[in-house]
């Protein structure tokens, strides 16, 4: 580590300073623009549900790098590095290496036996390391991390009225209504039923992500139901205003067109909020999103892991 660089733990009072650093240090405009919700999600909001540690790298009293890490929800043996950002003019000077070393030590002291450079749902900003963040990829490899998965996002273009992502849902909703299906905006009072439906039908952390989409600014959810029974949901803004997801349709309702309606309702909300490109995060069914919204694969992420025994 450069002898002029010191690393210390940060408290929440430093959030505004960290946000300003991330605006300068996140190279991709779509990330820099959302620096404030990113930091808020990964640090302020996540801290209410899991153990989070934040570290700052300093040189001559100036904050030149930041790292946020956490323990996995429900698994204290797994740590996650959620964000690393270094001032562009301070790169290749050992700053990222120093931050990651402190994070590994802190997570080990908390009981973690491995560290992932991968999203830690429900509070995450990326599935992993965007391949365009080349310095981060080089750092991971230099410190002994192994790539074990690849993930991708799809982009839905909301920048013009004729976009396939903004096709009207009116005719489809009329057809569904004839089948007894109601499609509507979800309200906070719907959360218990939505969370139970997501948990029992799909598992994972979607119930918690739904909690982050209902009743919050720049976020929302739409649902489909028949005779009081949920058939599907789609949400957006849980982690970032421009990100869509999660969404799910009951197996018995697949192929009914409900998913496409719920998807485009959410995208219309995001367009109304001024978002010109929605990110469909950590995508599974690529053909569905391509067909329903003209979405294209755009962001690709490498997910890394490292056993702390090999540190």
mmCIF file with all atom_site columns, C-alpha atoms in Angstrom, residues 152-155 283 286 295-300:
data_model
loop_
_atom_site.group_PDB
_atom_site.id
_atom_site.type_symbol
_atom_site.label_atom_id
_atom_site.label_alt_id
_atom_site.label_comp_id
_atom_site.label_asym_id
_atom_site.label_entity_id
_atom_site.label_seq_id
_atom_site.pdbx_PDB_ins_code
_atom_site.Cartn_x
_atom_site.Cartn_y
_atom_site.Cartn_z
_atom_site.occupancy
_atom_site.B_iso_or_equiv
_atom_site.pdbx_formal_charge
_atom_site.auth_seq_id
_atom_site.auth_comp_id
_atom_site.auth_asym_id
_atom_site.auth_atom_id
_atom_site.pdbx_PDB_model_num
ATOM 1  C CA . UNK A 1 152 ? -26.416 -9.192  -17.947 1.00 0.00 ? 152 UNK A CA 1
ATOM 2  C CA . UNK A 1 153 ? -28.929 -6.374  -18.038 1.00 0.00 ? 153 UNK A CA 1
ATOM 3  C CA . UNK A 1 154 ? -31.229 -5.427  -20.872 1.00 0.00 ? 154 UNK A CA 1
ATOM 4  C CA . UNK A 1 155 ? -31.999 -1.835  -21.821 1.00 0.00 ? 155 UNK A CA 1
ATOM 5  C CA . UNK A 1 283 ? -32.176 -10.736 -16.682 1.00 0.00 ? 283 UNK A CA 1
ATOM 6  C CA . UNK A 1 286 ? -34.125 -12.572 -22.651 1.00 0.00 ? 286 UNK A CA 1
ATOM 7  C CA . UNK A 1 295 ? -35.178 -4.510  -24.980 1.00 0.00 ? 295 UNK A CA 1
ATOM 8  C CA . UNK A 1 296 ? -31.596 -5.377  -25.877 1.00 0.00 ? 296 UNK A CA 1
ATOM 9  C CA . UNK A 1 297 ? -28.723 -6.880  -23.920 1.00 0.00 ? 297 UNK A CA 1
ATOM 10 C CA . UNK A 1 298 ? -26.342 -4.063  -23.111 1.00 0.00 ? 298 UNK A CA 1
ATOM 11 C CA . UNK A 1 299 ? -24.626 -4.259  -19.712 1.00 0.00 ? 299 UNK A CA 1
ATOM 12 C CA . UNK A 1 300 ? -22.601 -7.402  -18.960 1.00 0.00 ? 300 UNK A CA 1
#
